[in-house]
CSV table of N, CA and C in Angstrom, one decimal:
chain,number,residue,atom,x,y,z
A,445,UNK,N,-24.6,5.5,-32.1
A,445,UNK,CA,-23.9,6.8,-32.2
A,445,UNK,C,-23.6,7.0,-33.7
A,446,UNK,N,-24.1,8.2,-34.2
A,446,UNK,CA,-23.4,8.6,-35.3
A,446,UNK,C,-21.8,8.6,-35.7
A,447,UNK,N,-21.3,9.6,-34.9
A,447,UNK,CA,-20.0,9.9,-35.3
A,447,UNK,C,-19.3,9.2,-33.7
A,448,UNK,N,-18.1,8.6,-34.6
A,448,UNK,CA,-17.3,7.4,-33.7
A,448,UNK,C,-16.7,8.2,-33.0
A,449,UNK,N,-16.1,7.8,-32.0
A,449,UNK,CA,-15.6,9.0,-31.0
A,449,UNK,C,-14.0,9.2,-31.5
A,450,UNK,N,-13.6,7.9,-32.0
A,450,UNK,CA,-11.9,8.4,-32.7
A,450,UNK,C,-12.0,9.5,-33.6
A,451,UNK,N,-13.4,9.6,-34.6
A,451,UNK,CA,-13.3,10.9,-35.2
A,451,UNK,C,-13.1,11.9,-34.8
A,452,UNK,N,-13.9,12.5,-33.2
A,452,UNK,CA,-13.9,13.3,-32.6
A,452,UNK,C,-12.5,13.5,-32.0
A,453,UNK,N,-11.6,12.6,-31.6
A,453,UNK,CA,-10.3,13.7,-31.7
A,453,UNK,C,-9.5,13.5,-32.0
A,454,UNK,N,-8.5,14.4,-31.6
A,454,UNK,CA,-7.4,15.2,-32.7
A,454,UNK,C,-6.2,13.9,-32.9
A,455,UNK,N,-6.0,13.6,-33.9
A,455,UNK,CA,-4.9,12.3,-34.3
A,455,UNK,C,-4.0,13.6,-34.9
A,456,UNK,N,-2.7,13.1,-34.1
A,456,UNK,CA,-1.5,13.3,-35.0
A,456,UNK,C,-0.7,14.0,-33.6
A,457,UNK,N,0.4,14.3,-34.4
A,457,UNK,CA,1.5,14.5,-32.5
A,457,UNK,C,0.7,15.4,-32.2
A,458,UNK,N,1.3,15.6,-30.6
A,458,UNK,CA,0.5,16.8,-30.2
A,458,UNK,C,1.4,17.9,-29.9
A,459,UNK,N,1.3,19.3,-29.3
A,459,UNK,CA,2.0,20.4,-29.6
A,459,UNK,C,3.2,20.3,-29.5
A,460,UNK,N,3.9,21.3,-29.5
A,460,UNK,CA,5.4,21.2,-29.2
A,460,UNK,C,5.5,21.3,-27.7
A,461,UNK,N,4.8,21.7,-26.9
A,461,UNK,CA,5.1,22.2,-25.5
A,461,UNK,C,4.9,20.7,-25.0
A,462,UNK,N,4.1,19.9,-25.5
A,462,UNK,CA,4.1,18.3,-24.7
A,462,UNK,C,5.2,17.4,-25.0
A,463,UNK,N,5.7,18.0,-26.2
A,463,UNK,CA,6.5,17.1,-27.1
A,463,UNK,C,7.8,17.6,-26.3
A,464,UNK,N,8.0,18.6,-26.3
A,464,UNK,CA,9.4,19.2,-24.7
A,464,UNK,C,9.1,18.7,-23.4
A,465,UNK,N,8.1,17.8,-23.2
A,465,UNK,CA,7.9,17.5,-21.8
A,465,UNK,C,8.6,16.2,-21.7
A,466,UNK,N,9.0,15.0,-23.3
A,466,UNK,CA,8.6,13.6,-23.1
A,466,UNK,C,10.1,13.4,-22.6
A,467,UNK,N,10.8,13.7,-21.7
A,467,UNK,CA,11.9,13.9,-20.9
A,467,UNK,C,10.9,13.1,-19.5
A,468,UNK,N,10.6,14.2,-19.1
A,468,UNK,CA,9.9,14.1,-17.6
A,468,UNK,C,9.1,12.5,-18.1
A,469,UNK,N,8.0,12.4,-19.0
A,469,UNK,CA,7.3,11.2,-19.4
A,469,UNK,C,8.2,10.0,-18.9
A,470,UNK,N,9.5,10.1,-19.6
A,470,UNK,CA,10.2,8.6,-19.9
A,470,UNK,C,11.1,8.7,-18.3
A,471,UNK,N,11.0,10.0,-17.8
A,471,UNK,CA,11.2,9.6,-16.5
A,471,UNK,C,10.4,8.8,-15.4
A,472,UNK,N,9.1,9.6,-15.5
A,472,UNK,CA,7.6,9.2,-15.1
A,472,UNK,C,7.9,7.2,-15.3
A,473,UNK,N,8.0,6.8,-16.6
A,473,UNK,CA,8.4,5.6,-17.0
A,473,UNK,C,9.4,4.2,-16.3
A,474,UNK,N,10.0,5.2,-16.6
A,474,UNK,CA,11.3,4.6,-15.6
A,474,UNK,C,11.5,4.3,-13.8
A,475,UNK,N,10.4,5.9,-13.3
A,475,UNK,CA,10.1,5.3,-11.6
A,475,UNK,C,9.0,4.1,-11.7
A,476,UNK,N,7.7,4.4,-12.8
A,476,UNK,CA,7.1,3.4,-12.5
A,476,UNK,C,7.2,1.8,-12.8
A,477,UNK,N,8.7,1.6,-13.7
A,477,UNK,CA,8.9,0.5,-13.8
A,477,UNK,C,9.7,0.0,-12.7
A,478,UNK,N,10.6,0.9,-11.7
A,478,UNK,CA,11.4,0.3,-10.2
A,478,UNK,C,10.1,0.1,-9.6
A,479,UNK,N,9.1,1.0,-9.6
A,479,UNK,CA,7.9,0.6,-8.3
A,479,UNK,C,7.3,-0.4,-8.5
A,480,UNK,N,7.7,-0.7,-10.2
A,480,UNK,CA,6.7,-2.4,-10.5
A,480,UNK,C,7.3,-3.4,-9.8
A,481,UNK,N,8.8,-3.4,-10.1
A,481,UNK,CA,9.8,-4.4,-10.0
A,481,UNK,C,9.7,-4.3,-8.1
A,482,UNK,N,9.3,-3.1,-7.5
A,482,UNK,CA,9.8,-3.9,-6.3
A,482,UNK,C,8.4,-4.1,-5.5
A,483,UNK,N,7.1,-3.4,-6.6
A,483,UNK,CA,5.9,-4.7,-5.6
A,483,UNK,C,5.5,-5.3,-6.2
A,484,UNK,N,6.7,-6.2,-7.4
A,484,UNK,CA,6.5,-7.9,-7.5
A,484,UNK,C,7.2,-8.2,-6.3
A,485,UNK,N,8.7,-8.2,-6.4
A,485,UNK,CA,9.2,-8.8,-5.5
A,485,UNK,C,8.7,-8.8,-4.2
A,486,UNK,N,7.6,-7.8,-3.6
A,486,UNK,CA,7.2,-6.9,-2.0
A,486,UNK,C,5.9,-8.6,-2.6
A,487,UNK,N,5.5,-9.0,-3.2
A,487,UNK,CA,4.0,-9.7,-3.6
A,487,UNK,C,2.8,-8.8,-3.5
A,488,UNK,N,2.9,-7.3,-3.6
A,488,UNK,CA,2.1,-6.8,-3.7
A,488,UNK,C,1.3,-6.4,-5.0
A,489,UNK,N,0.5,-7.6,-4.8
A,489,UNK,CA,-0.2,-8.0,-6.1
A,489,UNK,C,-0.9,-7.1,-6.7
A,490,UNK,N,-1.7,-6.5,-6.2
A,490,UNK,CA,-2.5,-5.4,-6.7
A,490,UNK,C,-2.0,-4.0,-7.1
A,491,UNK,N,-0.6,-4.0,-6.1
A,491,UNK,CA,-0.7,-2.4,-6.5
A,491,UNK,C,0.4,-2.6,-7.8
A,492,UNK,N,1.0,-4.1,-7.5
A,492,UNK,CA,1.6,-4.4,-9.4
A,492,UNK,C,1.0,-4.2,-10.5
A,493,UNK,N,-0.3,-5.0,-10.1
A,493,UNK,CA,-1.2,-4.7,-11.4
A,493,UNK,C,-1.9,-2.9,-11.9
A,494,UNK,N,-2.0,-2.3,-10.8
A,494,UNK,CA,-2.0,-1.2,-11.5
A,494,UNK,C,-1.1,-0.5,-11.7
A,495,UNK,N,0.3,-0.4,-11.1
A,495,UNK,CA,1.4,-0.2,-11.4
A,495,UNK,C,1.9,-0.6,-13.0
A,496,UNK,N,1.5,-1.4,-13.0
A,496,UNK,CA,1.7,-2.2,-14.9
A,496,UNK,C,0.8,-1.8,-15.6
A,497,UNK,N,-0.6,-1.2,-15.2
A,497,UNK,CA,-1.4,-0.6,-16.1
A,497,UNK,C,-0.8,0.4,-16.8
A,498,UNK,N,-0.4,1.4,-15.4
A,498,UNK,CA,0.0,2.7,-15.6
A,498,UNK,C,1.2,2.9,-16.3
A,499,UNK,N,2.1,1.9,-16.8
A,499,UNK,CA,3.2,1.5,-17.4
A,499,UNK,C,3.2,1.3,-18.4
A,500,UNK,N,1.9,0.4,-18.9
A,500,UNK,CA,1.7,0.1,-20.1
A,500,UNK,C,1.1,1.3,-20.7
A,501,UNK,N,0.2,1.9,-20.5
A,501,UNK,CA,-0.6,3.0,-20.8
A,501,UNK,C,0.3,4.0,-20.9
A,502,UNK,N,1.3,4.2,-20.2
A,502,UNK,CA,2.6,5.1,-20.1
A,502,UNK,C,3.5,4.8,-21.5
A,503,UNK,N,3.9,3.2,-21.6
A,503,UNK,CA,4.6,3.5,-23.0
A,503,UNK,C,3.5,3.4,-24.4
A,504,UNK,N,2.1,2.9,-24.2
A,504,UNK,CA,1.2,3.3,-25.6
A,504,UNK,C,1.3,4.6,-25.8
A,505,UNK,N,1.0,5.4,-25.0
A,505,UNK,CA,1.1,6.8,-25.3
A,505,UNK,C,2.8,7.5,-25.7
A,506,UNK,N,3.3,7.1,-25.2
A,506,UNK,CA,4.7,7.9,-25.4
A,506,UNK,C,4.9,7.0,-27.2
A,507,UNK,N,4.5,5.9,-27.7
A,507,UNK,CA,5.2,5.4,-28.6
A,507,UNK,C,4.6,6.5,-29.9
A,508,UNK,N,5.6,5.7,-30.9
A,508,UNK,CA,5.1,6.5,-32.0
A,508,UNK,C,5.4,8.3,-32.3
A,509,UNK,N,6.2,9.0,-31.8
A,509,UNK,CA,5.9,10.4,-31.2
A,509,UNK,C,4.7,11.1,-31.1
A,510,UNK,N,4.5,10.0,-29.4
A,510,UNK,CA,3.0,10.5,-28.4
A,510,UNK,C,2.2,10.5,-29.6
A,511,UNK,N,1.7,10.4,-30.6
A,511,UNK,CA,0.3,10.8,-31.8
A,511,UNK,C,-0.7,10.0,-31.0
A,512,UNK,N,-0.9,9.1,-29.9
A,512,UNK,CA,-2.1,8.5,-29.3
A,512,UNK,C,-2.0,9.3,-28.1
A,513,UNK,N,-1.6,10.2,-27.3
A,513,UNK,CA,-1.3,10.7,-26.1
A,513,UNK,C,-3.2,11.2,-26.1
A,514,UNK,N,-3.6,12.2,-27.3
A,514,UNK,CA,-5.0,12.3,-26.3
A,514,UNK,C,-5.9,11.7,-26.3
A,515,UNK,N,-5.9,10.4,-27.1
A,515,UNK,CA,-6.8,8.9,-27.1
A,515,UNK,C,-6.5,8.1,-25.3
A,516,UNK,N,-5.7,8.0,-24.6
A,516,UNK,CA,-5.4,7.4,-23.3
A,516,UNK,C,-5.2,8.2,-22.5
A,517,UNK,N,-5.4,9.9,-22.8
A,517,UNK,CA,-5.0,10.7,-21.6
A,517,UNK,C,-5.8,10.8,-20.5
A,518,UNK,N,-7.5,10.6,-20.7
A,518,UNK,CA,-8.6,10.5,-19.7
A,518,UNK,C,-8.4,9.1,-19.2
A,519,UNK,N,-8.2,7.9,-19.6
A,519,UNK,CA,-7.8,6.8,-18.9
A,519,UNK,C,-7.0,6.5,-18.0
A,520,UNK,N,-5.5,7.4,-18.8
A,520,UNK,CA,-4.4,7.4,-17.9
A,520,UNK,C,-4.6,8.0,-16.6
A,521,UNK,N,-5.4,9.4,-16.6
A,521,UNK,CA,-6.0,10.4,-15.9
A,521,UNK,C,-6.4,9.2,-14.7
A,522,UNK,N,-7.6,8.8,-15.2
A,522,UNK,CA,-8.6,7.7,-14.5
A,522,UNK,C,-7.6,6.5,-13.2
A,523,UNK,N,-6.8,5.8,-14.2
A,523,UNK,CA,-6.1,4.8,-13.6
A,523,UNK,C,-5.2,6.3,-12.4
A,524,UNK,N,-4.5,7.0,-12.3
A,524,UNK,CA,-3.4,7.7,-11.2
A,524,UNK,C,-4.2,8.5,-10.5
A,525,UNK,N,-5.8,9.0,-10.8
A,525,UNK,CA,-6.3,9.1,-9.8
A,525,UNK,C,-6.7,7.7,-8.3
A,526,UNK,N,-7.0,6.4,-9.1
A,526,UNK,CA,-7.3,5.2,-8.3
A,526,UNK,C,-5.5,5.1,-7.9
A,527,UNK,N,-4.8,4.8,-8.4
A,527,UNK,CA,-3.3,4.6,-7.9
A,527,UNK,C,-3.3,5.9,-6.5
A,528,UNK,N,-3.6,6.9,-6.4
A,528,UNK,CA,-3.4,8.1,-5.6
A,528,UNK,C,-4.0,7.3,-4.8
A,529,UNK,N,-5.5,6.8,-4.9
A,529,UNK,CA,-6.5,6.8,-3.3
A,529,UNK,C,-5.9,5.3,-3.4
A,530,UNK,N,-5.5,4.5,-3.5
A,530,UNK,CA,-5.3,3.2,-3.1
A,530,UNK,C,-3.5,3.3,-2.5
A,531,UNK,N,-3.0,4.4,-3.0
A,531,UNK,CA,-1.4,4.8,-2.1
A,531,UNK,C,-2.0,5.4,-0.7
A,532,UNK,N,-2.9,6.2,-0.6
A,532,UNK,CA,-3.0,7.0,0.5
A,532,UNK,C,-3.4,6.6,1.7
A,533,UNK,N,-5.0,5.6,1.4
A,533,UNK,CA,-5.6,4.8,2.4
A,533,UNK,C,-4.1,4.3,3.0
A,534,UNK,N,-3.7,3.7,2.9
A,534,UNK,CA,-3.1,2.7,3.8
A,534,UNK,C,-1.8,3.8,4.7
A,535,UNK,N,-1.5,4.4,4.0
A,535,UNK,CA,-0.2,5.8,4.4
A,535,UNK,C,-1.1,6.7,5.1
A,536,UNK,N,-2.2,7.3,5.6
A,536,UNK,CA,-3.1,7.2,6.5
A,536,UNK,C,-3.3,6.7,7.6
A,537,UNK,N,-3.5,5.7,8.0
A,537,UNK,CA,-3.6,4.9,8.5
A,537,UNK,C,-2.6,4.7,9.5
A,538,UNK,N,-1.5,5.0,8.3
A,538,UNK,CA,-0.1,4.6,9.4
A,538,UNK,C,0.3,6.0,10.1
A,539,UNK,N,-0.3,6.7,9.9
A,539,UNK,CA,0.5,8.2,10.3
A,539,UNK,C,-0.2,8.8,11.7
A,540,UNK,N,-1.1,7.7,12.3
A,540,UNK,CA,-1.6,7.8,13.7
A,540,UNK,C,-0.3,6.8,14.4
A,541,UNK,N,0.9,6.3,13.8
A,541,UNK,CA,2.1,5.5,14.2
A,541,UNK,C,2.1,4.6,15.0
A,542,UNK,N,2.7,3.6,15.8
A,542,UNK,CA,2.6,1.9,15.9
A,542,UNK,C,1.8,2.3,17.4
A,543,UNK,N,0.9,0.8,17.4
A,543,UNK,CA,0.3,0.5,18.3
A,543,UNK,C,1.2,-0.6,18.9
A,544,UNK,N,1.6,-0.6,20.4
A,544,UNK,CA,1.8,-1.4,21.1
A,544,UNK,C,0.8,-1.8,21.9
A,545,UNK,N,0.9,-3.1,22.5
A,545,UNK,CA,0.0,-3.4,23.3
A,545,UNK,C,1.2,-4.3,24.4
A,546,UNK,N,0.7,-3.7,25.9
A,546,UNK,CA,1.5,-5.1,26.5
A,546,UNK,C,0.3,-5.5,27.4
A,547,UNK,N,0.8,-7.1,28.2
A,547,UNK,CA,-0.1,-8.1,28.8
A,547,UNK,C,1.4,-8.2,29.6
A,548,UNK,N,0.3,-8.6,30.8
A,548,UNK,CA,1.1,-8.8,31.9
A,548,UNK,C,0.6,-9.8,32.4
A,549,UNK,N,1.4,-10.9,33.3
A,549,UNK,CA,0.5,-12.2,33.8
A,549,UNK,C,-0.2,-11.8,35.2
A,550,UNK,N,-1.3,-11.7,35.4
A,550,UNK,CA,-2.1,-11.6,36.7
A,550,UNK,C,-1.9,-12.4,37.2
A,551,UNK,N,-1.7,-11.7,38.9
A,551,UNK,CA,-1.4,-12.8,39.9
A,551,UNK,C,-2.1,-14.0,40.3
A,552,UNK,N,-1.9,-14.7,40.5
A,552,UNK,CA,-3.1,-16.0,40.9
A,552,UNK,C,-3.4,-15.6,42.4
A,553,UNK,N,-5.0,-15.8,42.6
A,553,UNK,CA,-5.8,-15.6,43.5
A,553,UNK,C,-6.6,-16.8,43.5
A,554,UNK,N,-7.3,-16.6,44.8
A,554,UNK,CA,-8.4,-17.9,45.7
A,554,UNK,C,-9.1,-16.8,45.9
A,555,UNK,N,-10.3,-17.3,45.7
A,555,UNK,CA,-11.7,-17.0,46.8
A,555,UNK,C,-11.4,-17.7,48.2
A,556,UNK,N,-11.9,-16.4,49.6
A,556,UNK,CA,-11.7,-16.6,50.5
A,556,UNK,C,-13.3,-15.8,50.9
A,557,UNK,N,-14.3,-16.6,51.5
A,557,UNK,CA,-15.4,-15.9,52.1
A,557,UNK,C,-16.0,-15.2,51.0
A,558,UNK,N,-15.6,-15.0,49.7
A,558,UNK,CA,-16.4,-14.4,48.9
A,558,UNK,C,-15.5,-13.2,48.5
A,559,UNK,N,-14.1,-13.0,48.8
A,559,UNK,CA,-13.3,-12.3,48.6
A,559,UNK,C,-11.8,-12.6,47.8
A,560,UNK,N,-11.5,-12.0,46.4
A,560,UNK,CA,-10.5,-12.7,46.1
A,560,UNK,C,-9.6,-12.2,46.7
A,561,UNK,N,-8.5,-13.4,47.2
A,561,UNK,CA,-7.1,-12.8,47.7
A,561,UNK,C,-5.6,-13.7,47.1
A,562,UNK,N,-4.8,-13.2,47.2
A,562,UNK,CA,-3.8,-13.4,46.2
A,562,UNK,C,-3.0,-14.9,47.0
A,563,UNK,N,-2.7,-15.7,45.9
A,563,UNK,CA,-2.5,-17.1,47.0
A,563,UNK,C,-1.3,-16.9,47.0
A,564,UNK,N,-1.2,-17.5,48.1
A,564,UNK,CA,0.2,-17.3,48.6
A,564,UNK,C,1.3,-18.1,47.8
A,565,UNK,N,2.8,-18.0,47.5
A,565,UNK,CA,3.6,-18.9,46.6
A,565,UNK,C,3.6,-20.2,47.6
A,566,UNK,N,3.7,-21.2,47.0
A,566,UNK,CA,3.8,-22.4,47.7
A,566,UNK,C,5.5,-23.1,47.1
A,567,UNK,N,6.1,-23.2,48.1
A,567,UNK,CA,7.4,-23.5,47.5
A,567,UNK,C,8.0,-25.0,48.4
A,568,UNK,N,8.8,-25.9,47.6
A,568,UNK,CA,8.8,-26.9,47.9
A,568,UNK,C,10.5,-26.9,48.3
A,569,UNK,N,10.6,-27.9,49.6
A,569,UNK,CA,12.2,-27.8,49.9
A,569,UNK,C,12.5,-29.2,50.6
A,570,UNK,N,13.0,-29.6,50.0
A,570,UNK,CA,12.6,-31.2,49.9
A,570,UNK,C,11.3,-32.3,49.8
A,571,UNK,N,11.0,-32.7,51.2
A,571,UNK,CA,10.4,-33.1,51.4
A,571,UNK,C,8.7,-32.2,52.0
A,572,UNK,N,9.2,-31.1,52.1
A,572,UNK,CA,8.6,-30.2,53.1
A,572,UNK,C,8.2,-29.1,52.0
A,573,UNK,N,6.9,-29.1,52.4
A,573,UNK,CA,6.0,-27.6,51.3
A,573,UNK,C,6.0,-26.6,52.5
A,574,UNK,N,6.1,-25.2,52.4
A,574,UNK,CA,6.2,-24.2,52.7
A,574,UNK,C,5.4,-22.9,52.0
A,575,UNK,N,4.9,-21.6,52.7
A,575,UNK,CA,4.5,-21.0,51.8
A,575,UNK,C,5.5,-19.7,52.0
A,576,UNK,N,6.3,-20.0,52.4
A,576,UNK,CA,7.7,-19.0,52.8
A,576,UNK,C,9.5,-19.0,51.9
A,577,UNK,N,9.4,-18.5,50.9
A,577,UNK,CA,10.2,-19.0,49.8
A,577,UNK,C,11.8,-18.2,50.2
A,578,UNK,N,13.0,-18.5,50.2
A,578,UNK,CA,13.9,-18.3,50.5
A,578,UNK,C,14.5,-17.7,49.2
């Protein structure tokens, strides 16, 4: 390539209307540093690691007064699009709500002539088997 791509853009702060925004930013900042801290603690490994991407990429740009904001803004862009579809798949998923399953124990049966029939309880009263339980 001829011309480096840092030449191609614009270095130095950016307008005033972004620079009234970096309120919301260091807010932006601050949820994504609770949502780090609690999917380390959750061991949700992955969505930490992009959680910390988006964190780190969140304070390079805000440092300095924002002057790198449109060198990381297509990246940042990049990384919270994959954070969106990797939040959603699973929050999907759940919004068809819990599957229960129950099992019941089937009665015990004998073949009789080629016919299953339910065997009778066999109950014991002392010495004496019975199939007549009290």
């Amino acid at each position: 390539m001829l011309v480096s791509p840092e030449l191609m853009m614009h270095v130095g702060p950016p307008p005033q209307e972004v620079l009234d925004q970096r309120w919301l930013w260091k807010l932006l900042m601050a949820g994504f540093m609770l949502v780090f801290i609690l999917q380390v603690i959750a061991l949700d490994v992955a969505g930490a690691l992009l959680t910390g991407l988006l964190l780190g990429f969140g304070w390079v740009m805000l440092r300095d007064g924002m002057t790198e904001m449109a060198k990381y803004a297509l990246i940042y862009a990049v990384l919270c699009g994959l954070n969106f579809f990797f939040e959603v798949l699973p929050l999907i998923s759940e919004l068809s709500g819990r599957v229960t399953r129950r099992a019941e124990l089937a009665t015990p049966s004998v073949e009789v002539n080629g016919t299953r029939v339910p065997r009778p309880e066999v109950c014991t009263i002392g010495r004496l088997r019975t199939t007549e339980c009290v």
